[in-house]
Short mmCIF file of C-alpha atoms and ligand atoms in Angstrom, two decimals:
data_model
loop_
_atom_site.label_atom_id
_atom_site.label_comp_id
_atom_site.label_asym_id
_atom_site.label_seq_id
_atom_site.Cartn_x
_atom_site.Cartn_y
_atom_site.Cartn_z
CA MET L 1 44.71 8.72 71.59
CA GLN L 2 47.28 7.85 68.30
CA ASN L 3 47.64 4.25 68.86
CA LEU L 4 42.71 4.12 69.34
CA LEU L 5 42.61 5.62 66.37
CA ASN L 6 45.32 3.78 64.82
CA ASP L 7 43.51 0.64 65.72
CA ILE L 8 39.78 2.16 64.42
CA SER L 9 41.64 3.59 60.89
CA ALA L 10 42.87 -0.35 60.64
CA GLN L 11 39.85 -2.07 61.34
CA ALA L 12 37.90 1.05 59.14
CA SER L 13 39.50 -0.46 56.63
CA ALA L 14 39.40 -4.37 57.02
CA GLU L 15 35.65 -4.46 56.83
CA PRO L 16 34.45 -5.79 53.49
CA ASP L 17 31.54 -3.42 52.96
CA LYS L 18 32.12 -0.21 52.94
CA GLY L 19 28.47 1.67 51.97
CA ASN L 20 26.87 2.92 48.74
CA VAL L 21 28.44 6.60 47.29
CA ALA L 22 26.10 9.62 46.80
CA THR L 23 25.52 9.02 43.48
CA TYR L 24 23.10 11.50 42.59
CA ILE L 25 26.11 14.58 42.79
CA PRO L 26 27.98 12.82 39.40
CA GLU L 27 31.09 14.45 39.88
CA LEU L 28 30.74 12.58 43.66
CA ALA L 29 29.67 9.59 42.31
CA GLY L 30 33.24 8.11 41.41
CA ILE L 31 34.97 8.81 44.83
CA ASP L 32 36.82 5.89 45.55
CA PRO L 33 35.06 4.31 48.35
CA ASN L 34 38.30 2.54 49.72
CA GLN L 35 39.29 5.22 52.44
CA PHE L 36 39.20 6.08 55.29
CA GLY L 37 40.46 9.11 57.59
CA ILE L 38 40.08 10.50 60.71
CA ALA L 39 41.39 13.05 62.78
CA ILE L 40 40.70 14.31 66.67
CA ALA L 41 41.02 18.04 67.93
CA LEU L 42 41.37 18.78 70.84
CA ALA L 43 40.01 21.94 72.92
CA ASP L 44 44.03 23.17 73.50
CA GLY L 45 44.21 22.64 70.10
CA GLN L 46 45.94 20.07 70.06
CA VAL L 47 45.70 16.88 67.04
CA PHE L 48 45.85 13.79 66.66
CA THR L 49 45.08 11.54 62.51
CA ALA L 50 44.65 8.13 61.26
CA GLY L 51 43.97 7.05 57.17
CA ASP L 52 43.41 9.60 54.54
CA ALA L 53 43.27 12.05 57.27
CA ASP L 54 45.23 14.86 55.00
CA VAL L 55 42.26 13.53 51.86
CA PRO L 56 40.32 16.32 50.73
CA PHE L 57 36.84 15.38 50.36
CA SER L 58 33.23 16.88 49.71
CA ILE L 59 31.55 18.27 53.03
CA GLN L 60 28.10 18.63 51.94
CA SER L 61 25.93 19.00 54.25
CA VAL L 62 28.14 19.37 57.34
CA SER L 63 28.68 22.94 55.88
CA LYS L 64 25.09 22.84 57.78
CA VAL L 65 26.49 23.66 60.55
CA PHE L 66 28.90 26.26 59.68
CA ALA L 67 25.73 27.76 57.84
CA LEU L 68 23.29 27.90 61.00
CA ALA L 69 26.16 29.42 62.90
CA LEU L 70 25.93 32.07 60.33
CA ALA L 71 22.47 32.75 59.88
CA LEU L 72 22.18 32.97 63.60
CA GLY L 73 25.00 35.57 63.38
CA ARG L 74 22.73 37.57 61.29
CA VAL L 75 19.78 36.97 62.37
CA GLY L 76 19.26 36.01 65.60
CA ASP L 77 16.54 33.47 67.55
CA GLN L 78 14.30 35.60 64.91
CA LEU L 79 15.54 32.61 62.58
CA TRP L 80 13.11 30.02 64.13
CA GLN L 81 10.53 31.88 62.70
CA ARG L 82 10.93 29.95 59.28
CA VAL L 83 12.29 26.97 60.62
CA GLY L 84 11.72 24.46 63.49
CA ARG L 85 13.70 23.02 65.39
CA GLU L 86 12.44 19.03 66.04
CA PRO L 87 13.72 16.53 63.64
CA SER L 88 11.83 15.75 61.00
CA GLY L 89 11.40 11.58 61.00
CA LEU L 90 12.01 12.05 57.08
CA ALA L 91 14.97 12.06 54.02
CA PHE L 92 17.56 14.14 54.60
CA ASP L 93 15.82 15.47 50.92
CA SER L 94 11.99 15.00 51.49
CA ILE L 95 9.52 17.46 50.82
CA LEU L 96 6.64 15.58 53.13
CA LEU L 97 6.06 17.80 55.63
CA LEU L 98 6.50 20.99 53.91
CA GLU L 99 3.17 20.76 52.71
CA ARG L 100 1.75 20.03 55.84
CA GLU L 101 4.06 22.70 57.58
CA ASN L 102 3.40 25.47 55.37
CA GLY L 103 6.49 25.91 53.69
CA VAL L 104 8.08 25.84 57.40
CA PRO L 105 11.35 23.23 57.66
CA ARG L 106 11.42 20.74 60.55
CA ASN L 107 15.24 21.93 61.44
CA PRO L 108 17.69 23.98 59.93
CA PHE L 109 19.16 20.76 58.76
CA ILE L 110 17.03 19.12 56.48
CA ASN L 111 17.45 20.40 52.92
CA ALA L 112 14.77 22.27 53.13
CA GLY L 113 15.29 23.65 56.48
CA ALA L 114 19.11 24.38 55.07
CA LEU L 115 17.46 26.44 52.26
CA VAL L 116 16.32 28.67 54.81
CA THR L 117 19.58 28.63 56.38
CA THR L 118 21.40 29.94 53.69
CA ASP L 119 19.20 32.36 52.78
CA THR L 120 19.45 34.61 55.56
CA TYR L 121 22.72 34.86 55.41
CA LEU L 122 22.58 35.42 51.36
CA ALA L 123 20.14 37.75 52.54
CA GLY L 124 21.36 41.40 51.19
CA SER L 125 24.36 39.81 50.13
CA SER L 126 25.05 39.27 46.68
CA PRO L 127 26.02 34.94 46.75
CA ARG L 128 29.84 35.66 46.16
CA GLU L 129 29.59 38.31 49.27
CA ALA L 130 27.69 35.28 51.53
CA LEU L 131 29.68 32.35 50.44
CA GLY L 132 32.84 34.97 51.02
CA GLU L 133 31.29 35.22 54.47
CA LEU L 134 31.13 31.90 54.88
CA LEU L 135 34.56 30.81 54.00
CA ARG L 136 36.00 33.22 55.96
CA PHE L 137 34.09 31.56 59.24
CA VAL L 138 35.26 28.02 58.00
CA ARG L 139 39.05 29.52 57.98
CA ALA L 140 38.82 31.74 61.15
CA ALA L 141 37.43 28.01 62.73
CA ALA L 142 39.94 25.68 61.37
CA ASP L 143 43.00 28.90 61.06
CA ASP L 144 43.30 27.49 57.92
CA ASP L 145 42.96 30.08 54.68
CA SER L 146 43.80 27.16 52.26
CA ILE L 147 40.12 25.49 52.52
CA HIS L 148 38.51 26.06 48.89
CA MET L 149 35.12 25.25 47.23
CA ASN L 150 35.26 23.01 44.85
CA GLU L 151 33.63 24.42 41.33
CA LYS L 152 33.17 21.27 39.69
CA VAL L 153 31.26 19.62 42.34
CA ALA L 154 29.48 22.88 42.96
CA ARG L 155 28.35 22.76 38.88
CA SER L 156 27.51 19.07 38.75
CA GLU L 157 25.12 19.59 42.27
CA ILE L 158 23.64 22.93 40.27
CA ALA L 159 23.30 20.37 37.06
CA THR L 160 21.13 17.99 38.79
CA GLY L 161 19.32 19.95 41.77
CA HIS L 162 16.41 18.69 40.76
CA ARG L 163 14.40 17.77 44.32
CA ASN L 164 16.46 21.01 46.11
CA PHE L 165 15.06 22.97 43.35
CA SER L 166 11.13 21.83 44.04
CA LEU L 167 12.39 22.44 47.47
CA ALA L 168 13.13 25.59 47.31
CA HIS L 169 10.34 26.53 44.83
CA TYR L 170 7.71 25.11 47.80
CA LEU L 171 9.58 27.21 50.28
CA ALA L 172 9.39 30.90 47.97
CA SER L 173 5.71 29.42 47.15
CA HIS L 174 5.19 29.84 50.83
CA GLY L 175 6.67 33.21 51.20
CA ASN L 176 9.78 32.07 52.97
CA LEU L 177 12.81 32.65 50.70
CA ARG L 178 13.67 36.33 50.75
CA ALA L 179 16.23 35.67 47.62
CA SER L 180 15.45 33.97 44.27
CA VAL L 181 15.44 30.39 43.88
CA ASP L 182 18.32 30.46 41.70
CA LYS L 183 20.46 32.43 43.71
CA VAL L 184 19.76 30.72 46.92
CA LEU L 185 20.56 27.61 45.04
CA GLY L 186 23.67 28.71 43.70
CA THR L 187 24.47 29.67 47.06
CA TYR L 188 23.80 26.53 48.47
CA CYS L 189 25.47 24.21 46.65
CA HIS L 190 28.60 26.17 46.78
CA GLN L 191 28.14 26.03 50.00
CA CYS L 192 27.99 22.35 50.16
CA ALA L 193 30.55 21.87 48.35
CA VAL L 194 33.33 23.20 50.48
CA GLU L 195 36.37 20.78 50.21
CA MET L 196 38.52 19.84 53.27
CA THR L 197 41.03 17.50 54.92
CA CYS L 198 39.14 15.20 58.62
CA ARG L 199 41.89 17.48 59.72
CA GLN L 200 40.93 20.96 59.39
CA LEU L 201 37.87 19.67 59.85
CA ALA L 202 38.65 18.52 63.40
CA LEU L 203 40.16 21.82 64.05
CA ALA L 204 37.31 24.06 62.65
CA GLY L 205 34.69 21.82 64.59
CA ARG L 206 36.42 23.52 68.19
CA PHE L 207 33.86 26.59 67.17
CA LEU L 208 31.96 23.78 68.72
CA VAL L 209 33.56 22.92 71.85
CA ASP L 210 34.51 25.13 74.92
CA ALA L 211 38.00 26.40 73.78
CA ASP L 212 38.71 29.58 74.80
CA ASP L 213 40.01 31.50 71.15
CA MET L 214 36.19 30.47 69.43
CA LEU L 215 34.51 32.39 71.65
CA ALA L 216 34.57 35.63 68.98
CA LEU L 217 32.55 33.42 66.20
CA VAL L 218 29.87 31.79 68.39
CA SER L 219 28.53 32.50 72.19
CA ILE L 220 28.18 29.94 74.53
CA GLU L 221 24.31 29.67 74.25
CA ARG L 222 24.61 28.90 70.66
CA ARG L 223 27.21 27.13 70.65
CA ARG L 224 25.19 24.81 73.21
CA ARG L 225 22.20 25.00 71.01
CA ILE L 226 23.97 24.00 67.86
CA ASN L 227 24.89 20.47 69.85
CA ALA L 228 21.52 20.09 71.06
CA LEU L 229 20.53 20.13 67.24
CA MET L 230 23.30 18.11 65.74
CA MET L 231 22.44 15.30 68.16
CA THR L 232 18.38 15.78 67.70
CA CYS L 233 18.22 16.41 63.79
CA GLY L 234 22.24 16.05 62.56
CA HIS L 235 21.74 12.49 60.69
CA TYR L 236 18.57 12.99 59.31
CA ASP L 237 15.38 9.59 59.61
CA GLY L 238 18.88 8.40 61.20
CA SER L 239 19.80 10.38 64.37
CA GLY L 240 17.68 8.03 66.60
CA ASP L 241 20.12 6.10 65.58
CA PHE L 242 23.30 7.97 65.30
CA ALA L 243 23.05 9.35 69.19
CA PHE L 244 21.78 5.76 70.30
CA ARG L 245 25.01 4.21 68.99
CA VAL L 246 27.73 7.46 69.85
CA GLY L 247 26.24 9.88 72.00
CA MET L 248 28.08 12.33 70.80
CA PRO L 249 26.13 15.48 68.48
CA GLY L 250 27.06 14.55 64.82
CA LYS L 251 26.40 16.32 61.02
CA SER L 252 27.31 13.72 58.39
CA GLY L 253 26.85 14.49 54.82
CA VAL L 254 26.74 12.60 51.28
CA GLY L 255 30.64 12.92 51.14
CA GLY L 256 30.47 10.97 53.67
CA GLY L 257 32.28 13.15 56.46
CA ILE L 258 31.23 13.30 59.78
CA LEU L 259 31.95 16.12 62.51
CA VAL L 260 31.31 15.08 65.59
CA ILE L 261 31.66 17.05 69.15
CA SER L 262 32.38 15.90 73.06
CA PRO L 263 31.51 19.14 74.14
CA GLY L 264 34.12 20.79 76.42
CA ARG L 265 36.39 17.85 75.52
CA ALA L 266 36.80 17.61 71.49
CA SER L 267 36.14 17.74 67.49
CA ILE L 268 36.61 14.45 65.94
CA ALA L 269 36.00 13.93 62.29
CA VAL L 270 35.33 10.82 60.30
CA TRP L 271 35.63 9.75 56.44
CA SER L 272 34.83 7.28 54.72
CA PRO L 273 33.05 7.52 51.52
CA GLY L 274 30.10 4.96 51.51
CA LEU L 275 26.64 5.33 53.41
CA ASN L 276 24.29 3.11 55.19
CA ARG L 277 20.41 3.50 54.15
CA TYR L 278 20.08 6.94 56.26
CA GLY L 279 22.28 8.33 54.27
CA ASN L 280 25.42 8.57 56.28
CA SER L 281 28.90 7.10 56.41
CA LYS L 282 28.74 3.56 57.01
CA LEU L 283 32.27 2.87 57.98
CA GLY L 284 32.65 6.58 59.58
CA THR L 285 29.02 5.94 62.43
CA GLU L 286 31.30 2.13 62.67
CA ALA L 287 34.54 3.87 63.82
CA MET L 288 32.10 6.63 66.39
CA GLU L 289 30.66 4.16 67.76
CA LEU L 290 33.98 2.24 68.25
CA PHE L 291 35.79 5.31 69.66
CA ALA L 292 32.80 6.50 71.99
CA ARG L 293 32.61 2.75 73.31
CA LYS L 294 36.62 2.80 73.68
CA THR L 295 36.80 6.47 75.08
CA GLY L 296 33.60 5.98 76.92
CA TRP L 297 32.96 10.03 75.41
CA SER L 298 28.88 10.28 75.36
CA VAL L 299 27.19 12.81 76.92
CA PHE L 300 25.09 10.39 78.21
CA GLY L 301 27.89 9.12 80.43
CA VAL L 302 29.55 10.37 83.28
CA PRO L 303 32.16 12.53 83.10
CA HIS L 304 35.43 11.60 82.19
CA MET L 305 34.87 7.98 82.25
CA GLN L 306 37.45 5.80 80.37
CA ILE L 307 35.36 2.43 79.49
CA GLU L 308 38.41 0.36 78.25
CA GLY L 309 42.00 1.00 78.57
CA ASP L 310 43.46 4.29 79.23
CA VAL L 311 43.43 6.10 76.43
N1 LIG N 1 23.90 18.84 48.91
C1 LIG N 1 23.67 17.77 49.34
C2 LIG N 1 22.39 17.84 48.80
O1 LIG N 1 21.51 19.00 49.28
C3 LIG N 1 23.37 18.02 50.77
C4 LIG N 1 23.34 16.78 51.58
C5 LIG N 1 23.95 15.64 52.77
O2 LIG N 1 25.25 16.50 52.43
O3 LIG N 1 23.19 14.84 53.30
O4 LIG N 1 21.56 17.02 48.51
#
């Protein structure tokens, strides 16, 4: 496994086309695209890393996975009255379907759906309390109390997040937000501004693997369902492409991170800030494609099949 990660990291670093860093959040625009990290945490907690796996990055939409688990913990299946479970086939911040579908977002991973999820775990508490709960969840999953939010990134997004404010106002006009637009956006942007290294994110993702020590955070049934949504909706309008190329549930963020789950086996975090045309990490996706090919770890494959050599 260590040799494989070293090879993947070397190959990624040698790739001349790194994709384009997200610029619509000013704080993220200046990140050096020449960075690549990968970490894998096995179900038993063993960790392997390569490249810039200990450099913190903005997890952005990867946070929507933790937010969804929290919201489901709060209201259970009632969440599905306010947000759907179908891929949108549109960009992460699109407003198009919201009008046609009466303010019920397609899924919890596009921005509109994530705003409803945030509103759900925010219900009845202050943004500070809700964000404290989110951080406690992430820290417990990673077993690492040093994980924090980057205030500058959050403020930078709040100051420029006109699309997300529009989505929130639209949801509110349909009665699909309980808290005020400002509260929901403030909480959402702070949630997206959580920073983690690949090592921390891979460990935090273990709550979606069959790890016995994680059952206090999410039930087996919910874990399965969150994985299903990651597979169908975790990469926006590139979700089909990611499933085709990698064959494992994943959630991407515009910070360039991707969390990938091999159910029963491992949680994998990969990071490189340059994005492809869908807004997902370019080198991260390519690295995961190579990883899946080398290991044979696909939910569509024969269990424990190894395609190329012994890893
Ligand atoms: N905070 C970002 C936004 O709402 C998250 C998008 C993403 O990571 O895909 O625009």
